[in-house]
PDB file of C-alpha atoms in Angstrom:
ATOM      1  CA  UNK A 126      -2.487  38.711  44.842  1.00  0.00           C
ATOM      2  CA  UNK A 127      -5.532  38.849  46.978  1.00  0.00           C
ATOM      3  CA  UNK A 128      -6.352  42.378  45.708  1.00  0.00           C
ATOM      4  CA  UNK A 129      -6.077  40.791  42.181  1.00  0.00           C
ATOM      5  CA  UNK A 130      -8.587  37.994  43.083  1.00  0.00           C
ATOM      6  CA  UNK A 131     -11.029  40.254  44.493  1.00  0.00           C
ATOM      7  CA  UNK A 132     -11.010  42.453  41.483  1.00  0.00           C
ATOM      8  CA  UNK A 133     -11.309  39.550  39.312  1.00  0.00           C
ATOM      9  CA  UNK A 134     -14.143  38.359  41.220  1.00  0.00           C
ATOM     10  CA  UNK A 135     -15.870  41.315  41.282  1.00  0.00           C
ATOM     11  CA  UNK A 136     -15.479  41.661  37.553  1.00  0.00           C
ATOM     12  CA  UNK A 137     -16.371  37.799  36.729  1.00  0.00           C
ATOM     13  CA  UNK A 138     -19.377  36.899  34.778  1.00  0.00           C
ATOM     14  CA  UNK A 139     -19.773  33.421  37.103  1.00  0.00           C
ATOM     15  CA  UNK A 140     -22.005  32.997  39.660  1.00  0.00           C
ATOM     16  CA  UNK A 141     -22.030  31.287  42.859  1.00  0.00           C
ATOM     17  CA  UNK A 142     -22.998  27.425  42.707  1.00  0.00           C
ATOM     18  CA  UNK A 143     -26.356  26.380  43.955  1.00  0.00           C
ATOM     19  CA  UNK A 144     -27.213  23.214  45.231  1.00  0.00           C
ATOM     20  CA  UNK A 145     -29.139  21.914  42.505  1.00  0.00           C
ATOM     21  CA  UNK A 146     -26.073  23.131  40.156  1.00  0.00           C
ATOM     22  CA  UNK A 147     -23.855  21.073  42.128  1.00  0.00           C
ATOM     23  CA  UNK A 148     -26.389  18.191  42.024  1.00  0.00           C
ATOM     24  CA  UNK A 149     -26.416  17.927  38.228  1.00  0.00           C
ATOM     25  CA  UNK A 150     -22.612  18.388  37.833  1.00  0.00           C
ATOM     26  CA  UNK A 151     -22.190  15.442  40.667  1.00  0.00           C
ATOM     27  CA  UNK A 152     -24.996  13.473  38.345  1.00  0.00           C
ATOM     28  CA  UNK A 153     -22.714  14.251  35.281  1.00  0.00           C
ATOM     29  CA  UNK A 154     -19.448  13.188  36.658  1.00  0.00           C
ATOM     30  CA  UNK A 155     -20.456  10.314  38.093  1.00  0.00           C
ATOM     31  CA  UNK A 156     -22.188   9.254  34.550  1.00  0.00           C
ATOM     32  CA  UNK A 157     -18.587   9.493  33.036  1.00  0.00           C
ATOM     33  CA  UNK A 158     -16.641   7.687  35.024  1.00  0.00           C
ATOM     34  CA  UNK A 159     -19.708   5.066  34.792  1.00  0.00           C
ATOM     35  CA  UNK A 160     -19.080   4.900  31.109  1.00  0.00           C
ATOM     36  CA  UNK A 161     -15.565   4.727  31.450  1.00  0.00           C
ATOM     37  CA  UNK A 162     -15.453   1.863  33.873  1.00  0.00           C
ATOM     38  CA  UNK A 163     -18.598   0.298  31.300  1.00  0.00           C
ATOM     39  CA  UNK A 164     -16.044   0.703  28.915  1.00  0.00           C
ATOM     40  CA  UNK A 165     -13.256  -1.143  30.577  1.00  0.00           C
ATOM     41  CA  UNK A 166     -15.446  -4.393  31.537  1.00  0.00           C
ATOM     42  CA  UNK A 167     -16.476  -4.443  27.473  1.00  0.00           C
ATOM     43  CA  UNK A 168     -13.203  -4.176  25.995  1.00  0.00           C
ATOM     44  CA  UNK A 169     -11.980  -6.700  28.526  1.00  0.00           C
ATOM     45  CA  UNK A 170     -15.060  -8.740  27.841  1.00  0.00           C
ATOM     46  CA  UNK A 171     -14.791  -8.494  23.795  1.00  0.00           C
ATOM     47  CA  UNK A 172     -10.787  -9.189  24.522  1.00  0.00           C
ATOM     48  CA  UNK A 173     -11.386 -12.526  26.404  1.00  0.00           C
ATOM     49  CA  UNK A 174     -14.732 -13.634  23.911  1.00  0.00           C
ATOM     50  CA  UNK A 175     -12.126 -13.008  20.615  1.00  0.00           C
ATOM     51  CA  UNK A 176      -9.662 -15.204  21.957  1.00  0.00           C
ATOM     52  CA  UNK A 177     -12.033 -17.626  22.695  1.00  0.00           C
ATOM     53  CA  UNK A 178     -14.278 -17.558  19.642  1.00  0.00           C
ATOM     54  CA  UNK A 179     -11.285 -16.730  16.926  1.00  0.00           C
ATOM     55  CA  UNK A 180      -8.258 -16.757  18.191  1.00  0.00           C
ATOM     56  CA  UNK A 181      -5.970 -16.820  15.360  1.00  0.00           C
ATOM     57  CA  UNK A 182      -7.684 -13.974  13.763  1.00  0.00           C
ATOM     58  CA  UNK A 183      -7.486 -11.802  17.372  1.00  0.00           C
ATOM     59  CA  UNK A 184      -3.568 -12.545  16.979  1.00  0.00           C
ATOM     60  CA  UNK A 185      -3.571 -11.130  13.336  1.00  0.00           C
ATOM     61  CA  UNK A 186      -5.195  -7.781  13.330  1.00  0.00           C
ATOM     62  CA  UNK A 187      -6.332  -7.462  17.631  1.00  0.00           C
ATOM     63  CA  UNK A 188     -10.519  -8.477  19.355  1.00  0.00           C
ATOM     64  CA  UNK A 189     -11.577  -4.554  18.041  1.00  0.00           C
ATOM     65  CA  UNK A 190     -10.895  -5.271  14.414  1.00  0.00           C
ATOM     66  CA  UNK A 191     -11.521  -8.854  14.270  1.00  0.00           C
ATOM     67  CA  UNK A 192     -14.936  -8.281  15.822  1.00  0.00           C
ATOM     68  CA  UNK A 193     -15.721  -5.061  13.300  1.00  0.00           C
ATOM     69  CA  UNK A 194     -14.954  -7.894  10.461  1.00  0.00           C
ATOM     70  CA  UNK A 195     -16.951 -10.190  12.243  1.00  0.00           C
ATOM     71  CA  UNK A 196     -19.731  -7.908  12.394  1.00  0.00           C
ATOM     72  CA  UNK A 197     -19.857  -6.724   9.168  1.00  0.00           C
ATOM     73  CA  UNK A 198     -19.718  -9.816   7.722  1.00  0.00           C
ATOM     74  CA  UNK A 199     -22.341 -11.581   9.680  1.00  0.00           C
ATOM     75  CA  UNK A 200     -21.086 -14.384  11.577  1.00  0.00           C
ATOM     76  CA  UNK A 201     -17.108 -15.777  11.834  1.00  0.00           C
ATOM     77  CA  UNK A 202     -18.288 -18.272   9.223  1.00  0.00           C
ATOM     78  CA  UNK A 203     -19.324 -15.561   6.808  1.00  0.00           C
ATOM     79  CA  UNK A 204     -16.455 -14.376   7.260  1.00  0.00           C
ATOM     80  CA  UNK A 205     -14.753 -17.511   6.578  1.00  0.00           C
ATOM     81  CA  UNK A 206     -16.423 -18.212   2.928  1.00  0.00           C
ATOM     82  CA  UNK A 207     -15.124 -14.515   1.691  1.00  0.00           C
ATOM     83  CA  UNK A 208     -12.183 -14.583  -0.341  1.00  0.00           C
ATOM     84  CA  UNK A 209      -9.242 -12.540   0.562  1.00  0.00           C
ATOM     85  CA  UNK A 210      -9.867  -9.660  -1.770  1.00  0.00           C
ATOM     86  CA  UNK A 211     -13.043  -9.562  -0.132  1.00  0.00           C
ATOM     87  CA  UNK A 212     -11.069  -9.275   3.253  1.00  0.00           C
ATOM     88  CA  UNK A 213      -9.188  -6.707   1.589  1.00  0.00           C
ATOM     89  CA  UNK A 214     -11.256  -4.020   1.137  1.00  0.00           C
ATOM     90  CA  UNK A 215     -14.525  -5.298   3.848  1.00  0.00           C
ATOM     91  CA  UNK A 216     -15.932  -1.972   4.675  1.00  0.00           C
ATOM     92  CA  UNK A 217     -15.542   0.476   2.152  1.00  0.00           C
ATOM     93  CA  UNK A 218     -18.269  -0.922  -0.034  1.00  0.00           C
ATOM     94  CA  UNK A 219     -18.940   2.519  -0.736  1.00  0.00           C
ATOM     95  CA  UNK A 220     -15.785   3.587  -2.081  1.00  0.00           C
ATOM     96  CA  UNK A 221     -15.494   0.478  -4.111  1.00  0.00           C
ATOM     97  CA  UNK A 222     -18.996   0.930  -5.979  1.00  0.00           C
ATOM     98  CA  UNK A 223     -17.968   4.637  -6.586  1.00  0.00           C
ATOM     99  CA  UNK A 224     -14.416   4.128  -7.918  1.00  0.00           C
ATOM    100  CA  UNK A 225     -16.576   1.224 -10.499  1.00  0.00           C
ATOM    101  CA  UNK A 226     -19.001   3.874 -11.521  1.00  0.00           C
ATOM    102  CA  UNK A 227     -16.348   6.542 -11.994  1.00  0.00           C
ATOM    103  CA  UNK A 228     -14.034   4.280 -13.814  1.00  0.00           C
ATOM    104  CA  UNK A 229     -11.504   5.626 -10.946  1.00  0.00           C
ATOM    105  CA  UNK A 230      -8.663   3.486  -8.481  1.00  0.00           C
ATOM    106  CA  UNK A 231     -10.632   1.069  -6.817  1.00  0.00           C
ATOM    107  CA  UNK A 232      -9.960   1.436  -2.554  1.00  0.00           C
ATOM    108  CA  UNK A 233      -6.749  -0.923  -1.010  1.00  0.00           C
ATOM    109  CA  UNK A 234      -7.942  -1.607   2.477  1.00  0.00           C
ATOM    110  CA  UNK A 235     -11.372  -0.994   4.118  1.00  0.00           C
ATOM    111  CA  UNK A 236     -10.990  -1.732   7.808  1.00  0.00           C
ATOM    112  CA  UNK A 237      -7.582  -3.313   7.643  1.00  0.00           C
ATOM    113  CA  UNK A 238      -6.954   0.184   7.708  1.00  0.00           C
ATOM    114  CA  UNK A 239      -6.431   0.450  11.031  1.00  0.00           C
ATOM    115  CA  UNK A 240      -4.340  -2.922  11.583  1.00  0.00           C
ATOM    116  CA  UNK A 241      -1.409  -2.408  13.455  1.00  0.00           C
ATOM    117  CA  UNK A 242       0.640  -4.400  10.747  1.00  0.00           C
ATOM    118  CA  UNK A 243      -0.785  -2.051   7.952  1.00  0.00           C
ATOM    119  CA  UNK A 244      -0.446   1.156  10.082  1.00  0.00           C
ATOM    120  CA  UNK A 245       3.159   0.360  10.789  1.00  0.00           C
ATOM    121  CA  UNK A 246       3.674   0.246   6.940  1.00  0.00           C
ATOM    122  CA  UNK A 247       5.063   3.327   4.980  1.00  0.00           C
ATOM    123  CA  UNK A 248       2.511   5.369   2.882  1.00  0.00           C
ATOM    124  CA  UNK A 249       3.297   3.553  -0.578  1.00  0.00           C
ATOM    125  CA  UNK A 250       3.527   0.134   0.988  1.00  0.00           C
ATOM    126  CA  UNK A 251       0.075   0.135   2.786  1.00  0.00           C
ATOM    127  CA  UNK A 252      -1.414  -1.347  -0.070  1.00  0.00           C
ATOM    128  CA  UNK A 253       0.851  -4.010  -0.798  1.00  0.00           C
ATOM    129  CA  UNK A 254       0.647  -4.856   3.151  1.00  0.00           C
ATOM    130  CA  UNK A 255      -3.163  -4.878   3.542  1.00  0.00           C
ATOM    131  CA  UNK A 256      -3.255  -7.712   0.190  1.00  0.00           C
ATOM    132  CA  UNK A 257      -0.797  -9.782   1.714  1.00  0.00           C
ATOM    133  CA  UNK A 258      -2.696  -9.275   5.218  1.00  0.00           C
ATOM    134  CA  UNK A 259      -5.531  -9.890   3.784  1.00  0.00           C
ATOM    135  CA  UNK A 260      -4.319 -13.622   2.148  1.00  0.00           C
ATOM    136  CA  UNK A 261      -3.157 -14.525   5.420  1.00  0.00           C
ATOM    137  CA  UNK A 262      -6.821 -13.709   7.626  1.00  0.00           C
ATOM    138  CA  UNK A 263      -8.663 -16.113   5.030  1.00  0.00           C
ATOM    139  CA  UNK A 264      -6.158 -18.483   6.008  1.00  0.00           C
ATOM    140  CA  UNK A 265      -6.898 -17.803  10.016  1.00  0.00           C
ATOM    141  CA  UNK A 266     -10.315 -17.252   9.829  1.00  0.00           C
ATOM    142  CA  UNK A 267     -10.998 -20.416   8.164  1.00  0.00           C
ATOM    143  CA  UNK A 268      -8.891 -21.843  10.848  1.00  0.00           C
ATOM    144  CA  UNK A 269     -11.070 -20.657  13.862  1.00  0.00           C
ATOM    145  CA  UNK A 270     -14.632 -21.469  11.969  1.00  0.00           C
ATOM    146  CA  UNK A 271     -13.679 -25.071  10.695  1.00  0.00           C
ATOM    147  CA  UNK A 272     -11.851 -26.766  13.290  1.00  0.00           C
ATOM    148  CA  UNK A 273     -13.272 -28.584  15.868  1.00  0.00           C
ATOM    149  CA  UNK A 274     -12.365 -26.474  18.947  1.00  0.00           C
ATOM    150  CA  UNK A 275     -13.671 -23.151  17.391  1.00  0.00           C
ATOM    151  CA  UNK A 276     -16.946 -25.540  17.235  1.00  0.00           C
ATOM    152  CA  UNK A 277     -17.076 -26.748  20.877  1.00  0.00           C
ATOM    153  CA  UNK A 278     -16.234 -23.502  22.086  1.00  0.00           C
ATOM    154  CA  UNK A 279     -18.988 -21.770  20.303  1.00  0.00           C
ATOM    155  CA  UNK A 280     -21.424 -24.389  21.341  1.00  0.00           C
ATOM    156  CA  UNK A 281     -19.848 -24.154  24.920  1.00  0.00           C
ATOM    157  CA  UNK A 282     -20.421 -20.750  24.717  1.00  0.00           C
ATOM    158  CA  UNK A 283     -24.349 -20.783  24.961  1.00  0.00           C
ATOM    159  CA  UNK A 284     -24.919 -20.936  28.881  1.00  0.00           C
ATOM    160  CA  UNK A 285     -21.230 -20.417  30.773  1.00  0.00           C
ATOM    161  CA  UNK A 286     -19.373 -17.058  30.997  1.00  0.00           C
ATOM    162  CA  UNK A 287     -16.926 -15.934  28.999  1.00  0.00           C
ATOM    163  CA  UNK A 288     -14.135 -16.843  31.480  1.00  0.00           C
ATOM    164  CA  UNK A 289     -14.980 -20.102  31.429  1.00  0.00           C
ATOM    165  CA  UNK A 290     -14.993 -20.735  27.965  1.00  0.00           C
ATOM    166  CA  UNK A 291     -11.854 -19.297  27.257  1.00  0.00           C
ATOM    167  CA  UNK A 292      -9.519 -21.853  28.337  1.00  0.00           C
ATOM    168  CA  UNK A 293      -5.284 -22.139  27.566  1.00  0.00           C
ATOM    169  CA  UNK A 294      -6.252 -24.692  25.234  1.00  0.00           C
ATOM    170  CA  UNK A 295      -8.540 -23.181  22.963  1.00  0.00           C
ATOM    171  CA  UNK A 296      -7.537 -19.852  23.182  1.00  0.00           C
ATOM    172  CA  UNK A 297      -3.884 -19.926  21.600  1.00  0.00           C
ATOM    173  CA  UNK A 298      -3.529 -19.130  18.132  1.00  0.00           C
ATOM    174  CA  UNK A 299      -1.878 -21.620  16.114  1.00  0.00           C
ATOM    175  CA  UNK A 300      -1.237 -20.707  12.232  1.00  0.00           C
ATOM    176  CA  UNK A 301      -1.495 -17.202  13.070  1.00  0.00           C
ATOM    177  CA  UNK A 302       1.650 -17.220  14.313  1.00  0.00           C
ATOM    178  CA  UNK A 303       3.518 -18.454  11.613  1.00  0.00           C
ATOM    179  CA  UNK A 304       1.361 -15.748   8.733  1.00  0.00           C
ATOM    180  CA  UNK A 305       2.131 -12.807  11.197  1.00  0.00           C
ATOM    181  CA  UNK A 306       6.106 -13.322  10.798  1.00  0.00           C
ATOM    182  CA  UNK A 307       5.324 -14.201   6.877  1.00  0.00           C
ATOM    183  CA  UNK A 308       3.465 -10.592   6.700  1.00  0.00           C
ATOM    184  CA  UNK A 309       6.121  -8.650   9.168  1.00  0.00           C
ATOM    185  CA  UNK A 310       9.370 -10.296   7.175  1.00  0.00           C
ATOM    186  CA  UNK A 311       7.385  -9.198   4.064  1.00  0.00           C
ATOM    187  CA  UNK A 312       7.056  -5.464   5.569  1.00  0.00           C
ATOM    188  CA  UNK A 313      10.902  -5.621   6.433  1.00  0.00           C
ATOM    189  CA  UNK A 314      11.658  -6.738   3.042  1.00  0.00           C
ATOM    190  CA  UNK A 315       9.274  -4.444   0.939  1.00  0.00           C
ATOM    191  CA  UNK A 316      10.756  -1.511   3.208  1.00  0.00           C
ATOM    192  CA  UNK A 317      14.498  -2.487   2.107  1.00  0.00           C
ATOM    193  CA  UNK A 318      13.689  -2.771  -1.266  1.00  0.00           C
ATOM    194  CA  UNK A 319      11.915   0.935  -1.519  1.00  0.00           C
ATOM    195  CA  UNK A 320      14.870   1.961   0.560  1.00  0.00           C
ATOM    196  CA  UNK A 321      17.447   0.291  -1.890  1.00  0.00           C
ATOM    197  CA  UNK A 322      15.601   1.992  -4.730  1.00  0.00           C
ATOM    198  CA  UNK A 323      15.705   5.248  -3.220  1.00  0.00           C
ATOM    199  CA  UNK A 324      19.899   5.386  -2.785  1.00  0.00           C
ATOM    200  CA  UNK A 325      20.107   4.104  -6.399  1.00  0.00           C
ATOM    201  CA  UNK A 326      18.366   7.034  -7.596  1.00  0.00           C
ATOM    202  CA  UNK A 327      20.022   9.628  -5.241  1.00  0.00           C
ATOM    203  CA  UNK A 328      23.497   8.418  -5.800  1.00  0.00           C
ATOM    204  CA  UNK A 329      25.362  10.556  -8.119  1.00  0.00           C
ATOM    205  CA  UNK A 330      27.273   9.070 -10.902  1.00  0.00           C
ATOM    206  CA  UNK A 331      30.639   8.234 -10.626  1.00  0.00           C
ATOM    207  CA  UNK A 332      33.131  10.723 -12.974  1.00  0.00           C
ATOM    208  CA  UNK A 333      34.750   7.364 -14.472  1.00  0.00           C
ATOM    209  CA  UNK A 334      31.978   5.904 -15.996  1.00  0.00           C
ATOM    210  CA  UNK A 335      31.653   9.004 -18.656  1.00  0.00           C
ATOM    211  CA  UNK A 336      35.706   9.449 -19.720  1.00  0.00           C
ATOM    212  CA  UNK A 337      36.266   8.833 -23.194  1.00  0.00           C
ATOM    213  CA  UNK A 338      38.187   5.491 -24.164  1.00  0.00           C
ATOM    214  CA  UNK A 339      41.521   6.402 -25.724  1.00  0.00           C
ATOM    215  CA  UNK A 340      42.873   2.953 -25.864  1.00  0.00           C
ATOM    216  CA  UNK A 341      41.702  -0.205 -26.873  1.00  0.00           C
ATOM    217  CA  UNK A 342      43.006  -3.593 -26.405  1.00  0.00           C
ATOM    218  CA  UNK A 343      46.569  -1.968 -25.324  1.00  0.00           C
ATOM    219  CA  UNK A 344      46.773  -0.041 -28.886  1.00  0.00           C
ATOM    220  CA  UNK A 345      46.263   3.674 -28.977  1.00  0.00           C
ATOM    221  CA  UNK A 346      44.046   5.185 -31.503  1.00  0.00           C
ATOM    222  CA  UNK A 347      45.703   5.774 -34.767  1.00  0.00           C
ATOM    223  CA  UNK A 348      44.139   8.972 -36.978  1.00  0.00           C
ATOM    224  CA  UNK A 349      45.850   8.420 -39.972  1.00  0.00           C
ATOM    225  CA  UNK A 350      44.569   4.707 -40.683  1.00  0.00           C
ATOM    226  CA  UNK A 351      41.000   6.179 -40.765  1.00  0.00           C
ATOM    227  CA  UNK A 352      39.775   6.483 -45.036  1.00  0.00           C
ATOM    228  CA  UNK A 353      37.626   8.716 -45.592  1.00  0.00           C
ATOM    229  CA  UNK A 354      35.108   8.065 -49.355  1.00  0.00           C
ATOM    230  CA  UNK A 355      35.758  11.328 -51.193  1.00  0.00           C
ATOM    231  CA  UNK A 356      31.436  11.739 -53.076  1.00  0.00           C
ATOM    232  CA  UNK A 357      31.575  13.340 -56.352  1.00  0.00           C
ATOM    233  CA  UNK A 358      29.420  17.086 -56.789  1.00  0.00           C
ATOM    234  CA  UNK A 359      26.059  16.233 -57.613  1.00  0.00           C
ATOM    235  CA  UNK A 360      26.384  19.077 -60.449  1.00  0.00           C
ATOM    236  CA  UNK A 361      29.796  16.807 -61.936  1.00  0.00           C
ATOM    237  CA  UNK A 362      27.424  14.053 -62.065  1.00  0.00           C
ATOM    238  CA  UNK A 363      24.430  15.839 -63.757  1.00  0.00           C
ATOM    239  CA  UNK A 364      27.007  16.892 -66.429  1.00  0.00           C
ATOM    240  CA  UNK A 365      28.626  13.351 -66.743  1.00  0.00           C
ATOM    241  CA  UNK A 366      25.080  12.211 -67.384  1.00  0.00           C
ATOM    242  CA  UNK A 367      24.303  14.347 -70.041  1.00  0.00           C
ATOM    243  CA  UNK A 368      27.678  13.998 -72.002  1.00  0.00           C
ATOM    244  CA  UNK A 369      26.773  10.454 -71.738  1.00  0.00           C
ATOM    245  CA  UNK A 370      23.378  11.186 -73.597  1.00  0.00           C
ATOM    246  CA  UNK A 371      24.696  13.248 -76.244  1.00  0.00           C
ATOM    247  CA  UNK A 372      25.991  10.316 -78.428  1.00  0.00           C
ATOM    248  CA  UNK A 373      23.341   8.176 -77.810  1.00  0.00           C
ATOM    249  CA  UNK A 374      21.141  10.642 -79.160  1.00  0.00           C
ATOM    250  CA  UNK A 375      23.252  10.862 -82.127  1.00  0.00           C
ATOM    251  CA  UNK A 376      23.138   7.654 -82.968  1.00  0.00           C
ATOM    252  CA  UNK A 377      20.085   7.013 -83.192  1.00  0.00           C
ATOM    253  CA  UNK A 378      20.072  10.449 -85.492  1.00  0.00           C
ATOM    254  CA  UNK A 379      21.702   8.385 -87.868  1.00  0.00           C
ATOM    255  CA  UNK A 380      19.681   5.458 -88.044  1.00  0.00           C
ATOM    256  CA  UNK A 381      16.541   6.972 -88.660  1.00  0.00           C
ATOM    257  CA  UNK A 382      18.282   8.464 -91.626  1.00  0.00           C
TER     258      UNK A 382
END
């Protein structure tokens, strides 16, 4: 093994470290794990400031996506005047303008996307999920901009820290609770329906369903009762005819003599 080493070694394109190499890597590492622990406090900061500021709408779709909505909306009550379709498909604005210019399928879900509720959802439901999602976070987020402790906590929110502000009382969610199991029972039941359909079309019909009736109210079927209309030649007739014709036209032979 050592002989292996020192052949690889002698062979390697590396060189040895310097000081100042070692500096910058040491500069570099200790950058990352800055950003990582920056990262950390934020996310734990944005969690606690959600709760605070909306809670019902941090219990619907989590603090990341209910502060992207939040954000791209303008303000939590911007938010709260859009209509649920609006909701629906909030950032993807560009897909929606290109699907109306190409007279093509307008986009289901902008950043509902990445909801846990609508990623939890099969590939055909997602759409039906992010709609009824979508109804329900109009609900919520008119809920946390309207009432009266979403107003004293954003107003108490000016000059304390966000610990402070986020106390038991104003932080639990209220309707939220009630529209998540309205949207998850609606999952479960879309998902037994599709599965419901997809045995009905699998399952193989059964061998009785296509044998031939050969009785009838107890009776068996009797051949001989059936009468069949005998239809004369169509030449016979054509001769009939003309017989017919004969002394008519003889008749009126002899009155015009």
């Amino acid at each position: 093994i050592a002989a292996e080493v020192k052949m690889s070694a002698e062979t390697s394109m590396g060189t040895d470290i310097t000081e100042e190499d070692l500096m910058h890597i040491n500069t570099l590492a200790n950058r990352v794990e800055e950003l990582v622990e920056y990262r950390a406090n934020l996310a734990e900061y944005l969690k606690v400031r959600m709760k605070a500021v909306a809670p019902n709408l941090t219990y619907m779709v989590g603090e990341v996506i209910g502060a992207r909505l939040m954000a791209h909306s303008g303000s939590l009550l911007n938010l709260s005047k859009q209509p649920a379709s609006t909701i629906q498909i909030l950032g993807a604005e560009k897909a929606l303008f290109r699907a109306l210019k190409t007279k093509s399928h307008t986009p289901k879900y902008g950043l509902l996307f990445h909801a846990a509720l609508v990623g939890q959802a099969p590939p055909k439901l997602k759409g039906k999920i992010s709609r009824v999602l979508a109804a329900k976070l109009s609900l919520c987020v008119r809920v946390d901009a309207l009432t009266e402790a979403a107003e004293a906590a954003a107003t108490a929110a000016g000059g304390k820290a966000a610990e402070e502000v986020a106390s038991p009382a104003l932080s639990e969610p209220t309707v939220a609770i009630s529209c998540r199991r309205y949207v998850e029972n609606k999952l479960l039941q879309l998902e037994q329906q599709q599965n419901s359909g997809l045995s009905r079309s699998t399952a193989k019909p059964s061998a009785a369903r296509y044998e031939p009736k050969r009785q009838m109210n107890g009776k068996s079927y009797d051949a001989s009762t059936d009468v069949v209309q005998e239809k004369k030649h169509r030449l016979s007739e054509e001769a009939e005819e003309e017989e017919d014709e004969k002394p008519r036209k003889k008749v009126k032979r002899e009155r015009e003599n």
